[in-house]
Amino acid sequence: MPDTIMSKEPTSNLESAMQMLIKTFHKYSGKEGDKYTLSRGELKELLIEELGSYLGNSKDNEAVEKVMNDLDANNDGEVDFTEFIILMGALTVACNDFFLEYKTDEKPTEEKKE
Amino acid sequence: MPDTIMSKEPTSNLESAMQMLIKTFHKYSGKEGDKYTLSRGELKELLIEELGSYLGNSKDNEAVEKVMNDLDANNDGEVDFTEFIILMGALTVACNDFFLEYKTDEKPTEEKKE
């Protein structure tokens, strides 16, 4: 029943999160070449525009190349939806770890430099 | 820098999606026992309240038991955040496949009964 997946308004935060992941991927994947995969250029645009503040606004090609090489498991220069979800999952787990560590510490005055 | 992760307002859909996943997990995991894992009861509540319409509103214990057994890789009766993200990733990939299949078909009059 497609009505229950993409066409209706999400009724919970988890449904919203899933729709946002799907819609964001296709917003960029549809721009050039294969409509259902991200090219290097499309991935770069997605990372900078959607995850800029998480990636420390690093706009250099090197960071994008590294992510691309890590993600592109089958080495075809394109990132498919499953590869994208693996990236987002890993990022979310990392954020959660960081969040918990910070909450456990509860030392807001402590400065962590990277 | 925790300010860029959980405490600030998300600036993109992807950031919102990540925050929603983290917040939803902790909303349920904090209810009983280990605050950072979902017990069987907490998982059931999360599945019914947050993913009811995706799971076809199946409120039976059997479905919850199946998901729990599939997720609980280390067999301790608790689902941790990483196991939860693997479930959400798999669900999102399944939704995306379904969405694409439906879009490719483009036969809105065709009725699919399950």
PDB file of C-alpha atoms in Angstrom:
ATOM      1  CA  MET A   1       0.000   0.000   0.000  1.00  0.00           C
ATOM      2  CA  PRO A   2       2.017   2.979  -1.239  1.00  0.00           C
ATOM      3  CA  ASP A   3      -0.329   5.397   0.478  1.00  0.00           C
ATOM      4  CA  THR A   4       1.120   4.331   3.771  1.00  0.00           C
ATOM      5  CA  ILE A   5       4.707   5.031   2.716  1.00  0.00           C
ATOM      6  CA  MET A   6       5.471   8.190   0.759  1.00  0.00           C
ATOM      7  CA  SER A   7       2.267   9.906  -0.235  1.00  0.00           C
ATOM      8  CA  LYS A   8       0.626  10.399   3.128  1.00  0.00           C
ATOM      9  CA  GLU A   9       1.724  12.773   5.865  1.00  0.00           C
ATOM     10  CA  PRO A  10       3.993  11.012   8.342  1.00  0.00           C
ATOM     11  CA  THR A  11       2.260  10.345  11.655  1.00  0.00           C
ATOM     12  CA  SER A  12       5.365   9.909  13.824  1.00  0.00           C
ATOM     13  CA  ASN A  13       8.917  11.174  14.122  1.00  0.00           C
ATOM     14  CA  LEU A  14      10.321   7.890  12.851  1.00  0.00           C
ATOM     15  CA  GLU A  15       8.144   8.014   9.760  1.00  0.00           C
ATOM     16  CA  SER A  16       9.244  11.623   9.158  1.00  0.00           C
ATOM     17  CA  ALA A  17      12.890  10.601   9.527  1.00  0.00           C
ATOM     18  CA  MET A  18      12.511   7.813   6.960  1.00  0.00           C
ATOM     19  CA  GLN A  19      10.736  10.104   4.491  1.00  0.00           C
ATOM     20  CA  MET A  20      13.389  12.800   4.922  1.00  0.00           C
ATOM     21  CA  LEU A  21      16.200  10.332   4.201  1.00  0.00           C
ATOM     22  CA  ILE A  22      14.457   9.074   1.061  1.00  0.00           C
ATOM     23  CA  LYS A  23      13.468  12.525  -0.217  1.00  0.00           C
ATOM     24  CA  THR A  24      16.878  14.071   0.433  1.00  0.00           C
ATOM     25  CA  PHE A  25      18.684  11.281  -1.435  1.00  0.00           C
ATOM     26  CA  HIS A  26      16.449  11.629  -4.490  1.00  0.00           C
ATOM     27  CA  LYS A  27      16.660  15.425  -4.442  1.00  0.00           C
ATOM     28  CA  TYR A  28      20.362  15.082  -5.272  1.00  0.00           C
ATOM     29  CA  SER A  29      20.495  11.732  -7.093  1.00  0.00           C
ATOM     30  CA  GLY A  30      18.082  12.990  -9.756  1.00  0.00           C
ATOM     31  CA  LYS A  31      20.288  15.878 -10.885  1.00  0.00           C
ATOM     32  CA  GLU A  32      22.590  14.118 -13.364  1.00  0.00           C
ATOM     33  CA  GLY A  33      23.406  10.691 -14.812  1.00  0.00           C
ATOM     34  CA  ASP A  34      21.728   7.732 -13.149  1.00  0.00           C
ATOM     35  CA  LYS A  35      18.636   9.149 -11.410  1.00  0.00           C
ATOM     36  CA  TYR A  36      18.824   6.591  -8.619  1.00  0.00           C
ATOM     37  CA  THR A  37      22.479   6.938  -7.577  1.00  0.00           C
ATOM     38  CA  LEU A  38      24.674   9.810  -6.383  1.00  0.00           C
ATOM     39  CA  SER A  39      27.611  10.745  -8.594  1.00  0.00           C
ATOM     40  CA  ARG A  40      30.718  12.279  -7.025  1.00  0.00           C
ATOM     41  CA  GLY A  41      29.350  15.773  -7.764  1.00  0.00           C
ATOM     42  CA  GLU A  42      25.909  15.019  -6.384  1.00  0.00           C
ATOM     43  CA  LEU A  43      27.379  13.470  -3.218  1.00  0.00           C
ATOM     44  CA  LYS A  44      29.578  16.522  -2.691  1.00  0.00           C
ATOM     45  CA  GLU A  45      26.605  18.842  -3.036  1.00  0.00           C
ATOM     46  CA  LEU A  46      24.538  16.730  -0.605  1.00  0.00           C
ATOM     47  CA  LEU A  47      27.329  16.591   1.999  1.00  0.00           C
ATOM     48  CA  ILE A  48      27.980  20.331   1.883  1.00  0.00           C
ATOM     49  CA  GLU A  49      24.360  21.495   1.760  1.00  0.00           C
ATOM     50  CA  GLU A  50      22.776  18.934   4.110  1.00  0.00           C
ATOM     51  CA  LEU A  51      25.564  17.949   6.494  1.00  0.00           C
ATOM     52  CA  GLY A  52      27.796  21.015   6.378  1.00  0.00           C
ATOM     53  CA  SER A  53      27.677  21.709  10.082  1.00  0.00           C
ATOM     54  CA  TYR A  54      28.304  18.074  11.009  1.00  0.00           C
ATOM     55  CA  LEU A  55      31.295  17.804   8.747  1.00  0.00           C
ATOM     56  CA  GLY A  56      32.704  21.034  10.150  1.00  0.00           C
ATOM     57  CA  ASN A  57      31.973  22.892   6.940  1.00  0.00           C
ATOM     58  CA  SER A  58      34.955  21.228   5.343  1.00  0.00           C
ATOM     59  CA  LYS A  59      34.351  22.109   1.764  1.00  0.00           C
ATOM     60  CA  ASP A  60      37.576  20.597   0.484  1.00  0.00           C
ATOM     61  CA  ASN A  61      37.525  17.905  -2.138  1.00  0.00           C
ATOM     62  CA  GLU A  62      39.715  15.612  -0.072  1.00  0.00           C
ATOM     63  CA  ALA A  63      37.000  14.987   2.557  1.00  0.00           C
ATOM     64  CA  VAL A  64      34.371  14.314  -0.121  1.00  0.00           C
ATOM     65  CA  GLU A  65      36.751  11.971  -1.957  1.00  0.00           C
ATOM     66  CA  LYS A  66      37.385  10.047   1.261  1.00  0.00           C
ATOM     67  CA  VAL A  67      33.676   9.606   1.997  1.00  0.00           C
ATOM     68  CA  MET A  68      33.045   8.614  -1.623  1.00  0.00           C
ATOM     69  CA  ASN A  69      35.799   6.004  -1.602  1.00  0.00           C
ATOM     70  CA  ASP A  70      34.635   4.591   1.710  1.00  0.00           C
ATOM     71  CA  LEU A  71      31.017   4.406   0.559  1.00  0.00           C
ATOM     72  CA  ASP A  72      31.400   3.235  -2.986  1.00  0.00           C
ATOM     73  CA  ALA A  73      31.694  -0.449  -2.092  1.00  0.00           C
ATOM     74  CA  ASN A  74      31.366  -1.748  -5.643  1.00  0.00           C
ATOM     75  CA  ASN A  75      33.774   0.862  -6.983  1.00  0.00           C
ATOM     76  CA  ASP A  76      31.609   2.226  -9.784  1.00  0.00           C
ATOM     77  CA  GLY A  77      31.944   5.886  -8.803  1.00  0.00           C
ATOM     78  CA  GLU A  78      28.296   6.039  -7.779  1.00  0.00           C
ATOM     79  CA  VAL A  79      26.688   5.806  -4.334  1.00  0.00           C
ATOM     80  CA  ASP A  80      23.385   3.946  -4.272  1.00  0.00           C
ATOM     81  CA  PHE A  81      20.629   4.338  -1.692  1.00  0.00           C
ATOM     82  CA  THR A  82      21.784   1.417   0.467  1.00  0.00           C
ATOM     83  CA  GLU A  83      25.348   2.809   0.605  1.00  0.00           C
ATOM     84  CA  PHE A  84      23.904   6.215   1.537  1.00  0.00           C
ATOM     85  CA  ILE A  85      21.825   4.687   4.364  1.00  0.00           C
ATOM     86  CA  ILE A  86      24.923   2.914   5.718  1.00  0.00           C
ATOM     87  CA  LEU A  87      26.690   6.307   5.871  1.00  0.00           C
ATOM     88  CA  MET A  88      23.741   7.957   7.587  1.00  0.00           C
ATOM     89  CA  GLY A  89      23.449   5.051  10.042  1.00  0.00           C
ATOM     90  CA  ALA A  90      27.128   5.232  10.947  1.00  0.00           C
ATOM     91  CA  LEU A  91      26.893   9.014  11.367  1.00  0.00           C
ATOM     92  CA  THR A  92      23.795   8.699  13.576  1.00  0.00           C
ATOM     93  CA  VAL A  93      25.448   6.069  15.786  1.00  0.00           C
ATOM     94  CA  ALA A  94      28.521   8.326  16.095  1.00  0.00           C
ATOM     95  CA  CYS A  95      26.307  11.300  17.044  1.00  0.00           C
ATOM     96  CA  ASN A  96      24.479   9.203  19.618  1.00  0.00           C
ATOM     97  CA  ASP A  97      27.768   8.027  21.181  1.00  0.00           C
ATOM     98  CA  PHE A  98      28.985  11.586  21.334  1.00  0.00           C
ATOM     99  CA  PHE A  99      25.696  12.773  22.813  1.00  0.00           C
ATOM    100  CA  LEU A 100      25.751  10.069  25.516  1.00  0.00           C
ATOM    101  CA  GLU A 101      29.392  10.712  26.371  1.00  0.00           C
ATOM    102  CA  TYR A 102      28.649  14.385  26.764  1.00  0.00           C
ATOM    103  CA  LYS A 103      25.560  13.694  28.889  1.00  0.00           C
ATOM    104  CA  THR A 104      27.482  11.270  31.120  1.00  0.00           C
ATOM    105  CA  ASP A 105      30.346  13.690  31.547  1.00  0.00           C
ATOM    106  CA  GLU A 106      28.108  16.685  32.185  1.00  0.00           C
ATOM    107  CA  LYS A 107      31.112  18.968  32.259  1.00  0.00           C
ATOM    108  CA  PRO A 108      30.082  21.792  29.975  1.00  0.00           C
ATOM    109  CA  THR A 109      33.120  23.859  30.883  1.00  0.00           C
ATOM    110  CA  GLU A 110      35.524  21.196  29.658  1.00  0.00           C
ATOM    111  CA  GLU A 111      36.723  22.062  26.202  1.00  0.00           C
ATOM    112  CA  LYS A 112      37.497  19.334  23.755  1.00  0.00           C
ATOM    113  CA  LYS A 113      39.626  20.371  20.841  1.00  0.00           C
ATOM    114  CA  GLU A 114      39.956  18.113  17.845  1.00  0.00           C
TER     115      GLU A 114
ATOM    116  CA  MET B   1      31.426  20.289  19.882  1.00  0.00           C
ATOM    117  CA  PRO B   2      28.067  19.094  21.212  1.00  0.00           C
ATOM    118  CA  ASP B   3      26.384  22.338  20.201  1.00  0.00           C
ATOM    119  CA  THR B   4      26.525  21.182  16.618  1.00  0.00           C
ATOM    120  CA  ILE B   5      24.891  17.835  17.346  1.00  0.00           C
ATOM    121  CA  MET B   6      21.914  17.705  19.691  1.00  0.00           C
ATOM    122  CA  SER B   7      21.394  21.041  21.337  1.00  0.00           C
ATOM    123  CA  LYS B   8      21.058  23.309  18.330  1.00  0.00           C
ATOM    124  CA  GLU B   9      18.127  23.433  15.938  1.00  0.00           C
ATOM    125  CA  PRO B  10      18.777  21.202  12.928  1.00  0.00           C
ATOM    126  CA  THR B  11      19.540  23.185   9.787  1.00  0.00           C
ATOM    127  CA  SER B  12      18.711  20.512   7.221  1.00  0.00           C
ATOM    128  CA  ASN B  13      16.371  17.586   6.710  1.00  0.00           C
ATOM    129  CA  LEU B  14      19.187  15.092   7.229  1.00  0.00           C
ATOM    130  CA  GLU B  15      20.134  16.666  10.545  1.00  0.00           C
ATOM    131  CA  SER B  16      16.463  16.570  11.590  1.00  0.00           C
ATOM    132  CA  ALA B  17      16.236  12.907  10.607  1.00  0.00           C
ATOM    133  CA  MET B  18      19.300  12.026  12.702  1.00  0.00           C
ATOM    134  CA  GLN B  19      18.000  13.944  15.725  1.00  0.00           C
ATOM    135  CA  MET B  20      14.574  12.306  15.430  1.00  0.00           C
ATOM    136  CA  LEU B  21      16.107   8.816  15.380  1.00  0.00           C
ATOM    137  CA  ILE B  22      18.228   9.560  18.462  1.00  0.00           C
ATOM    138  CA  LYS B  23      15.450  11.286  20.398  1.00  0.00           C
ATOM    139  CA  THR B  24      12.836   8.631  19.604  1.00  0.00           C
ATOM    140  CA  PHE B  25      15.136   5.806  20.740  1.00  0.00           C
ATOM    141  CA  HIS B  26      15.881   7.507  24.072  1.00  0.00           C
ATOM    142  CA  LYS B  27      12.226   8.429  24.628  1.00  0.00           C
ATOM    143  CA  TYR B  28      11.498   4.693  24.933  1.00  0.00           C
ATOM    144  CA  SER B  29      14.842   3.283  26.151  1.00  0.00           C
ATOM    145  CA  GLY B  30      14.757   5.487  29.261  1.00  0.00           C
ATOM    146  CA  LYS B  31      11.477   4.058  30.573  1.00  0.00           C
ATOM    147  CA  GLU B  32      12.706   0.959  32.414  1.00  0.00           C
ATOM    148  CA  GLY B  33      15.853  -1.057  33.176  1.00  0.00           C
ATOM    149  CA  ASP B  34      18.964  -0.060  31.235  1.00  0.00           C
ATOM    150  CA  LYS B  35      18.390   3.551  30.143  1.00  0.00           C
ATOM    151  CA  TYR B  36      20.381   3.090  26.958  1.00  0.00           C
ATOM    152  CA  THR B  37      18.787  -0.071  25.564  1.00  0.00           C
ATOM    153  CA  LEU B  38      15.253  -1.090  24.608  1.00  0.00           C
ATOM    154  CA  SER B  39      13.723  -3.956  26.581  1.00  0.00           C
ATOM    155  CA  ARG B  40      11.097  -6.164  24.922  1.00  0.00           C
ATOM    156  CA  GLY B  41       8.348  -3.987  26.398  1.00  0.00           C
ATOM    157  CA  GLU B  42       9.970  -0.723  25.318  1.00  0.00           C
ATOM    158  CA  LEU B  43      10.572  -2.039  21.792  1.00  0.00           C
ATOM    159  CA  LYS B  44       6.941  -3.137  21.532  1.00  0.00           C
ATOM    160  CA  GLU B  45       5.738   0.299  22.624  1.00  0.00           C
ATOM    161  CA  LEU B  46       8.064   2.024  20.140  1.00  0.00           C
ATOM    162  CA  LEU B  47       7.003  -0.209  17.239  1.00  0.00           C
ATOM    163  CA  ILE B  48       3.298   0.261  17.903  1.00  0.00           C
ATOM    164  CA  GLU B  49       3.361   3.997  18.643  1.00  0.00           C
ATOM    165  CA  GLU B  50       5.960   5.120  16.103  1.00  0.00           C
ATOM    166  CA  LEU B  51       5.726   2.606  13.274  1.00  0.00           C
ATOM    167  CA  GLY B  52       2.154   1.386  13.624  1.00  0.00           C
ATOM    168  CA  SER B  53       1.085   2.308  10.118  1.00  0.00           C
ATOM    169  CA  TYR B  54       4.220   0.811   8.514  1.00  0.00           C
ATOM    170  CA  LEU B  55       3.814  -2.463  10.331  1.00  0.00           C
ATOM    171  CA  GLY B  56       0.167  -2.614   9.312  1.00  0.00           C
ATOM    172  CA  ASN B  57      -0.972  -1.912  12.849  1.00  0.00           C
ATOM    173  CA  SER B  58      -0.161  -5.479  13.783  1.00  0.00           C
ATOM    174  CA  LYS B  59      -0.380  -5.263  17.505  1.00  0.00           C
ATOM    175  CA  ASP B  60       0.205  -8.946  18.103  1.00  0.00           C
ATOM    176  CA  ASN B  61       3.041 -10.129  20.246  1.00  0.00           C
ATOM    177  CA  GLU B  62       4.281 -12.508  17.578  1.00  0.00           C
ATOM    178  CA  ALA B  63       5.394  -9.692  15.246  1.00  0.00           C
ATOM    179  CA  VAL B  64       7.187  -7.873  18.057  1.00  0.00           C
ATOM    180  CA  GLU B  65       8.881 -11.094  19.163  1.00  0.00           C
ATOM    181  CA  LYS B  66      10.079 -11.710  15.605  1.00  0.00           C
ATOM    182  CA  VAL B  67      11.581  -8.213  15.274  1.00  0.00           C
ATOM    183  CA  MET B  68      13.145  -8.519  18.724  1.00  0.00           C
ATOM    184  CA  ASN B  69      14.747 -11.869  17.934  1.00  0.00           C
ATOM    185  CA  ASP B  70      16.027 -10.634  14.587  1.00  0.00           C
ATOM    186  CA  LEU B  71      17.485  -7.476  16.140  1.00  0.00           C
ATOM    187  CA  ASP B  72      18.904  -8.775  19.349  1.00  0.00           C
ATOM    188  CA  ALA B  73      22.153  -9.989  17.831  1.00  0.00           C
ATOM    189  CA  ASN B  74      23.912 -10.654  21.129  1.00  0.00           C
ATOM    190  CA  ASN B  75      20.855 -12.403  22.563  1.00  0.00           C
ATOM    191  CA  ASP B  76      20.635 -10.432  25.819  1.00  0.00           C
ATOM    192  CA  GLY B  77      16.956  -9.517  25.431  1.00  0.00           C
ATOM    193  CA  GLU B  78      17.827  -5.849  24.901  1.00  0.00           C
ATOM    194  CA  VAL B  79      18.129  -3.815  21.679  1.00  0.00           C
ATOM    195  CA  ASP B  80      20.921  -1.230  21.710  1.00  0.00           C
ATOM    196  CA  PHE B  81      21.093   1.916  19.580  1.00  0.00           C
ATOM    197  CA  THR B  82      23.212   0.323  16.851  1.00  0.00           C
ATOM    198  CA  GLU B  83      20.780  -2.604  16.515  1.00  0.00           C
ATOM    199  CA  PHE B  84      17.899  -0.092  16.355  1.00  0.00           C
ATOM    200  CA  ILE B  85      19.636   1.896  13.597  1.00  0.00           C
ATOM    201  CA  ILE B  86      20.183  -1.301  11.592  1.00  0.00           C
ATOM    202  CA  LEU B  87      16.411  -1.948  11.789  1.00  0.00           C
ATOM    203  CA  MET B  88      15.586   1.612  10.750  1.00  0.00           C
ATOM    204  CA  GLY B  89      18.107   1.442   7.875  1.00  0.00           C
ATOM    205  CA  ALA B  90      16.670  -1.818   6.586  1.00  0.00           C
ATOM    206  CA  LEU B  91      13.121  -0.420   6.848  1.00  0.00           C
ATOM    207  CA  THR B  92      14.119   2.762   5.008  1.00  0.00           C
ATOM    208  CA  VAL B  93      15.804   0.806   2.196  1.00  0.00           C
ATOM    209  CA  ALA B  94      12.676  -1.359   1.908  1.00  0.00           C
ATOM    210  CA  CYS B  95      10.449   1.743   1.749  1.00  0.00           C
ATOM    211  CA  ASN B  96      12.680   3.286  -0.890  1.00  0.00           C
ATOM    212  CA  ASP B  97      12.570   0.126  -3.031  1.00  0.00           C
ATOM    213  CA  PHE B  98       8.811   0.058  -2.731  1.00  0.00           C
ATOM    214  CA  PHE B  99       8.559   3.754  -3.568  1.00  0.00           C
ATOM    215  CA  LEU B 100      10.739   3.364  -6.685  1.00  0.00           C
ATOM    216  CA  GLU B 101       8.882   0.300  -7.857  1.00  0.00           C
ATOM    217  CA  TYR B 102       5.612   2.150  -7.529  1.00  0.00           C
ATOM    218  CA  LYS B 103       6.979   5.215  -9.334  1.00  0.00           C
ATOM    219  CA  THR B 104       8.362   3.076 -12.176  1.00  0.00           C
ATOM    220  CA  ASP B 105       5.049   1.273 -12.571  1.00  0.00           C
ATOM    221  CA  GLU B 106       3.005   4.488 -12.515  1.00  0.00           C
ATOM    222  CA  LYS B 107      -0.228   2.571 -12.561  1.00  0.00           C
ATOM    223  CA  PRO B 108      -2.257   4.289  -9.892  1.00  0.00           C
ATOM    224  CA  THR B 109      -5.402   2.415 -10.833  1.00  0.00           C
ATOM    225  CA  GLU B 110      -3.796  -0.944 -10.236  1.00  0.00           C
ATOM    226  CA  GLU B 111      -4.751  -2.253  -6.859  1.00  0.00           C
ATOM    227  CA  LYS B 112      -2.297  -4.274  -4.887  1.00  0.00           C
ATOM    228  CA  LYS B 113      -3.794  -6.303  -2.105  1.00  0.00           C
ATOM    229  CA  GLU B 114      -1.559  -7.849   0.497  1.00  0.00           C
TER     230      GLU B 114
END
